CSV table of C-alpha atoms and ligand atoms in Angstrom, one decimal:
chain,number,residue,atom,x,y,z
I,1,MET,CA,-6.0,14.9,-9.2
I,2,PRO,CA,-4.1,14.9,-12.5
I,3,GLN,CA,-5.8,12.8,-15.1
I,4,ASN,CA,-2.6,10.8,-15.7
I,5,ILE,CA,-2.5,9.1,-12.3
I,6,THR,CA,-3.0,5.3,-12.8
I,7,PRO,CA,-4.7,4.0,-9.7
I,8,LEU,CA,-3.2,1.1,-7.8
I,9,ILE,CA,-5.0,-1.7,-6.1
I,10,ALA,CA,-2.5,-3.6,-4.0
I,11,GLY,CA,-3.1,-6.7,-1.9
I,12,ASN,CA,-1.2,-7.2,1.3
I,13,TRP,CA,-1.3,-10.9,2.2
I,14,LYS,CA,0.6,-10.3,5.5
I,15,MET,CA,1.8,-13.6,7.0
I,16,ASN,CA,-0.7,-15.7,5.1
I,17,GLY,CA,-0.1,-18.0,2.2
I,18,LEU,CA,1.6,-21.3,1.4
I,19,ARG,CA,2.3,-22.5,-2.2
I,20,ALA,CA,-1.2,-23.9,-2.3
I,21,ALA,CA,-2.6,-20.3,-2.2
I,22,LEU,CA,-1.1,-19.7,-5.6
I,23,ILE,CA,-4.3,-21.1,-7.0
I,24,GLU,CA,-6.0,-17.8,-6.0
I,25,VAL,CA,-3.5,-15.9,-8.2
I,26,GLU,CA,-4.1,-18.3,-11.0
I,27,LYS,CA,-7.8,-17.5,-10.7
I,28,LEU,CA,-7.2,-13.8,-10.6
I,29,ALA,CA,-4.9,-14.1,-13.7
I,30,GLY,CA,-7.8,-15.9,-15.4
I,31,ARG,CA,-10.2,-13.1,-14.6
I,32,LEU,CA,-7.7,-10.5,-15.9
I,33,ALA,CA,-7.3,-12.4,-19.1
I,34,ALA,CA,-11.0,-12.9,-19.7
I,35,GLY,CA,-12.5,-9.7,-18.4
I,36,GLU,CA,-12.5,-6.0,-19.3
I,37,PRO,CA,-9.0,-4.5,-18.7
I,38,PRO,CA,-8.8,-3.1,-15.1
I,39,ARG,CA,-8.6,0.7,-14.8
I,40,CYS,CA,-5.7,0.3,-12.3
I,41,THR,CA,-2.4,-1.4,-11.7
I,42,VAL,CA,-3.0,-4.6,-9.8
I,43,ALA,CA,-0.4,-5.6,-7.3
I,44,ILE,CA,0.0,-8.4,-4.7
I,45,CYS,CA,2.5,-8.3,-1.8
I,46,PRO,CA,2.7,-11.9,-0.6
I,47,PRO,CA,5.1,-13.3,2.0
I,48,ALA,CA,8.7,-13.1,0.6
I,49,THR,CA,8.8,-16.9,0.2
I,50,LEU,CA,6.1,-16.7,-2.5
I,51,ILE,CA,7.4,-13.8,-4.6
I,52,ASN,CA,9.4,-16.0,-6.9
I,53,PRO,CA,6.9,-18.8,-7.5
I,54,MET,CA,4.0,-16.3,-7.7
I,55,ASN,CA,5.9,-14.3,-10.3
I,56,ARG,CA,5.6,-17.1,-12.8
I,57,ILE,CA,1.8,-16.6,-12.7
I,58,ALA,CA,1.7,-12.9,-12.0
I,59,ALA,CA,4.1,-11.5,-14.6
I,60,PRO,CA,2.3,-12.8,-17.7
I,61,ALA,CA,-1.0,-11.6,-16.2
I,62,GLY,CA,0.4,-8.1,-15.7
I,63,ILE,CA,0.1,-8.4,-11.9
I,64,VAL,CA,2.9,-6.5,-10.1
I,65,LEU,CA,4.4,-8.1,-7.0
I,66,GLY,CA,5.7,-6.4,-3.9
I,67,GLY,CA,7.4,-7.3,-0.6
I,68,GLN,CA,5.9,-6.4,2.8
I,69,ASP,CA,9.1,-4.9,4.4
I,70,CYS,CA,12.8,-4.4,3.7
I,71,HIS,CA,15.9,-3.6,5.7
I,72,PRO,CA,17.5,-0.1,5.2
I,73,ALA,CA,20.9,-1.7,4.4
I,74,ALA,CA,21.7,-3.4,1.1
I,75,SER,CA,23.2,-6.5,2.7
I,76,GLY,CA,25.0,-7.6,5.9
I,77,ALA,CA,24.7,-9.2,9.3
I,78,HIS,CA,20.9,-8.8,9.8
I,79,THR,CA,19.6,-12.3,10.5
I,80,GLY,CA,16.1,-12.7,9.4
I,81,ASP,CA,15.8,-9.5,7.5
I,82,ILE,CA,15.4,-9.0,3.8
I,83,ALA,CA,17.1,-6.4,1.6
I,84,ALA,CA,15.2,-4.4,-1.0
I,85,GLN,CA,17.5,-5.7,-3.8
I,86,MET,CA,16.7,-9.3,-2.7
I,87,LEU,CA,13.0,-8.5,-3.2
I,88,ALA,CA,13.8,-7.0,-6.6
I,89,ASP,CA,15.9,-10.1,-7.5
I,90,ALA,CA,13.0,-12.3,-6.6
I,91,GLY,CA,10.7,-10.4,-9.0
I,92,ALA,CA,9.2,-7.6,-6.8
I,93,GLN,CA,8.7,-4.1,-8.1
I,94,MET,CA,7.2,-2.6,-4.9
I,95,VAL,CA,7.5,-2.9,-1.2
I,96,ILE,CA,5.3,-1.9,1.7
I,97,VAL,CA,7.2,0.0,4.4
I,98,GLY,CA,6.0,1.3,7.7
I,99,HIS,CA,2.8,-0.8,7.9
I,100,SER,CA,1.2,-0.2,11.3
I,101,GLU,CA,1.7,-3.8,12.2
I,102,ARG,CA,5.4,-3.4,11.8
I,103,ARG,CA,5.4,0.0,13.6
I,104,ALA,CA,3.5,-1.6,16.5
I,105,ASP,CA,5.2,-5.1,16.6
I,106,HIS,CA,8.7,-4.0,15.8
I,107,GLY,CA,8.8,-0.5,17.2
I,108,GLU,CA,9.5,1.0,13.7
I,109,THR,CA,9.9,4.8,13.8
I,110,ASP,CA,9.3,7.3,11.1
I,111,ASP,CA,13.0,7.7,10.6
I,112,LEU,CA,13.5,4.0,10.1
I,113,VAL,CA,10.6,3.8,7.7
I,114,ARG,CA,12.1,6.7,5.7
I,115,GLN,CA,15.4,4.8,5.5
I,116,LYS,CA,13.6,1.7,4.3
I,117,ALA,CA,11.8,3.8,1.6
I,118,MET,CA,15.2,5.1,0.5
I,119,ALA,CA,16.6,1.6,0.3
I,120,ALA,CA,13.6,0.6,-1.8
I,121,LEU,CA,14.1,3.5,-4.2
I,122,ALA,CA,17.8,2.7,-4.5
I,123,SER,CA,16.9,-0.8,-5.6
I,124,GLY,CA,14.4,0.4,-8.1
I,125,LEU,CA,11.4,-0.6,-6.0
I,126,THR,CA,8.4,1.6,-5.4
I,127,PRO,CA,7.8,2.0,-1.7
I,128,ILE,CA,4.3,1.9,-0.4
I,129,ILE,CA,4.7,4.0,2.7
I,130,CYS,CA,1.9,3.5,5.3
I,131,VAL,CA,0.6,6.1,7.7
I,132,GLY,CA,-2.4,6.1,10.0
I,133,GLU,CA,-3.7,7.0,13.4
I,134,THR,CA,-4.8,4.7,16.2
I,135,ARG,CA,-8.3,4.9,17.6
I,136,ALA,CA,-7.1,6.7,20.7
I,137,GLU,CA,-5.4,9.3,18.6
I,138,ARG,CA,-8.5,9.9,16.5
I,139,GLU,CA,-10.7,10.1,19.5
I,140,ALA,CA,-8.3,12.7,21.0
I,141,GLY,CA,-8.7,14.8,17.8
I,142,LYS,CA,-5.0,14.1,16.9
I,143,ALA,CA,-5.5,12.1,13.7
I,144,ASP,CA,-4.3,15.0,11.4
I,145,ALA,CA,-1.3,15.8,13.5
I,146,VAL,CA,-0.2,12.2,13.8
I,147,VAL,CA,-0.6,11.4,10.1
I,148,SER,CA,1.1,14.7,9.1
I,149,ARG,CA,4.0,13.8,11.4
I,150,GLN,CA,4.3,10.3,10.0
I,151,LEU,CA,4.1,11.7,6.4
I,152,ALA,CA,6.8,14.3,7.0
I,153,GLY,CA,9.1,11.8,8.8
I,154,SER,CA,8.6,8.7,6.7
I,155,VAL,CA,8.7,10.1,3.1
I,156,PRO,CA,12.2,10.7,1.8
I,157,ASP,CA,13.1,14.0,0.1
I,158,GLN,CA,13.8,12.3,-3.2
I,159,ALA,CA,10.3,10.7,-3.3
I,160,ALA,CA,7.7,12.1,-5.7
I,161,ASP,CA,5.4,11.3,-8.5
I,162,GLU,CA,4.9,7.7,-9.5
I,163,ASP,CA,8.1,6.6,-7.6
I,164,VAL,CA,6.4,6.5,-4.3
I,165,VAL,CA,2.9,5.5,-3.0
I,166,ILE,CA,1.4,6.6,0.3
I,167,ALA,CA,-1.2,4.4,2.0
I,168,TYR,CA,-3.5,6.0,4.6
I,169,GLU,CA,-4.5,3.2,6.8
I,170,PRO,CA,-6.3,4.1,10.1
I,171,VAL,CA,-5.0,1.5,12.5
I,172,TRP,CA,-8.5,1.0,14.0
I,173,ALA,CA,-9.9,0.2,10.6
I,174,ILE,CA,-7.4,-2.6,9.8
I,175,GLY,CA,-9.0,-6.0,10.0
I,176,THR,CA,-11.9,-4.8,12.1
I,177,GLY,CA,-14.6,-4.3,9.5
I,178,LEU,CA,-14.8,-0.6,10.5
I,179,THR,CA,-14.0,2.2,8.1
I,180,PRO,CA,-13.9,6.0,8.5
I,181,THR,CA,-16.8,8.0,6.9
I,182,SER,CA,-16.3,9.0,3.3
I,183,ALA,CA,-16.0,12.6,4.5
I,184,ASP,CA,-13.2,11.7,6.9
I,185,ILE,CA,-11.3,9.8,4.2
I,186,ALA,CA,-11.8,12.8,1.8
I,187,GLU,CA,-10.5,15.2,4.4
I,188,MET,CA,-7.4,13.1,5.3
I,189,HIS,CA,-6.5,12.5,1.7
I,190,LYS,CA,-6.9,16.2,0.8
I,191,ASN,CA,-4.6,17.0,3.7
I,192,LEU,CA,-2.1,14.4,2.5
I,193,ARG,CA,-2.2,15.8,-1.1
I,194,ASP,CA,-1.8,19.4,0.2
I,195,GLN,CA,1.2,18.5,2.3
I,196,LEU,CA,2.9,16.6,-0.6
I,197,ILE,CA,2.3,19.6,-2.9
I,198,SER,CA,3.6,22.0,-0.3
I,199,ARG,CA,6.7,19.9,0.2
I,200,PHE,CA,7.4,18.7,-3.4
I,201,GLY,CA,5.5,21.2,-5.6
I,202,LYS,CA,4.2,19.7,-8.8
I,203,ARG,CA,6.0,16.4,-8.1
I,204,GLY,CA,3.6,15.9,-5.2
I,205,GLU,CA,0.6,15.9,-7.5
I,206,GLY,CA,1.3,12.5,-9.1
I,207,VAL,CA,1.9,10.6,-5.9
I,208,ARG,CA,-0.7,7.9,-5.5
I,209,LEU,CA,-2.6,8.0,-2.3
I,210,LEU,CA,-4.2,4.7,-1.3
I,211,TYR,CA,-6.9,4.1,1.3
I,212,GLY,CA,-6.5,0.9,3.4
I,213,GLY,CA,-8.5,-0.6,6.2
I,214,SER,CA,-11.4,-3.0,5.8
I,215,LEU,CA,-11.7,-2.2,2.1
I,216,LYS,CA,-14.0,-4.9,0.7
I,217,PRO,CA,-16.3,-5.6,-2.2
I,218,ALA,CA,-19.3,-4.0,-0.4
I,219,ASN,CA,-17.6,-0.6,0.2
I,220,ALA,CA,-15.0,-0.4,-2.6
I,221,LYS,CA,-17.1,1.5,-5.1
I,222,GLU,CA,-17.9,4.3,-2.6
I,223,ILE,CA,-14.4,4.6,-1.1
I,224,LEU,CA,-12.5,4.4,-4.4
I,225,ALA,CA,-14.6,7.2,-5.8
I,226,ILE,CA,-13.5,9.7,-3.1
I,227,ALA,CA,-11.4,12.6,-4.3
I,228,ASN,CA,-7.6,12.0,-3.9
I,229,VAL,CA,-8.1,8.3,-3.3
I,230,ASN,CA,-6.0,6.8,-6.1
I,231,GLY,CA,-6.6,3.2,-5.2
I,232,GLY,CA,-6.5,0.9,-2.2
I,233,LEU,CA,-4.2,-1.3,0.0
I,234,VAL,CA,-6.3,-4.4,0.7
I,235,GLY,CA,-5.5,-7.0,3.5
I,236,GLY,CA,-8.0,-9.7,4.2
I,237,ALA,CA,-10.1,-9.2,1.0
I,238,SER,CA,-7.0,-9.7,-1.2
I,239,LEU,CA,-6.6,-13.4,-0.2
I,240,LEU,CA,-9.5,-14.7,-2.3
I,241,ALA,CA,-9.5,-14.0,-6.0
I,242,ASP,CA,-13.2,-13.3,-6.1
I,243,ASP,CA,-13.1,-10.6,-3.4
I,244,PHE,CA,-10.0,-9.0,-4.8
I,245,ALA,CA,-11.4,-9.0,-8.3
I,246,ALA,CA,-14.6,-7.3,-7.1
I,247,ILE,CA,-12.5,-4.5,-5.6
I,248,ILE,CA,-10.3,-4.2,-8.7
I,249,TRP,CA,-13.3,-3.8,-11.0
I,250,ALA,CA,-15.1,-1.5,-8.6
I,251,LEU,CA,-12.9,1.3,-10.0
Y,1,PEP,C1,-3.8,-3.9,5.7
Y,1,PEP,O1,-3.3,-4.5,6.7
Y,1,PEP,O2,-2.9,-3.3,5.0
Y,1,PEP,C2,-5.2,-3.9,5.5
Y,1,PEP,C3,-5.7,-2.9,4.8
Y,1,PEP,O3,-5.9,-4.9,6.1
Y,1,PEP,P1,-7.5,-5.1,6.0
Y,1,PEP,O4,-7.9,-4.8,4.6
Y,1,PEP,O5,-7.7,-6.6,6.3
Y,1,PEP,O6,-8.2,-4.2,6.9
């Protein structure tokens, strides 16, 4: 891993959080102001309704905000969807695309995820592109093939270096308390790195590869120390400032 990769710890609040939950971001901002500087970029991807009010607390604390999805188009007749430039306008600098919950709940394909990532890049947002196999795919010995296909199909050609983040999130580890072994995470992240380098050359070396799936204070130190793991995408444990802080300072 190049020494100049700044790790990223990003919280995915999913469909959780009313304005009252901003207290947790205030707590985290307080910890960031008082504690040792973190060795990573800290990001939170709240529901879109909270991006603007959260930014008033997050921006002065150096916390980056992100959306959880965007539409591939810049605007138009797409009721209920949100465009990347709207997220940017609200204060986001990143956006998660291709989360397994969207792939499963909304039938999102690799091609659609790639178009969303391109829309994010065109609006100046860093896409966090999620890939990961289901339990059945892992048990059938297909994890590498599935994740390689998702990576090839979901990452746009113009993506590289710090402009894009890949999150490896085994579907069976999300919200279950289960995690792969460190050896399995190391193997998958090495495969991802090798594929990025074979596709993008040197530009593939700086892409941040996050691990996601039941990352929590108790396992963060071990997982975040694995080679080619450049941070984490954190669901449940990002909702409470104390848990999220413990993961941030595990690096
Ligand atoms: C996620 O959904 O991105 C995630 C990693 O969830 P959890 O940490 O709750 O498993």
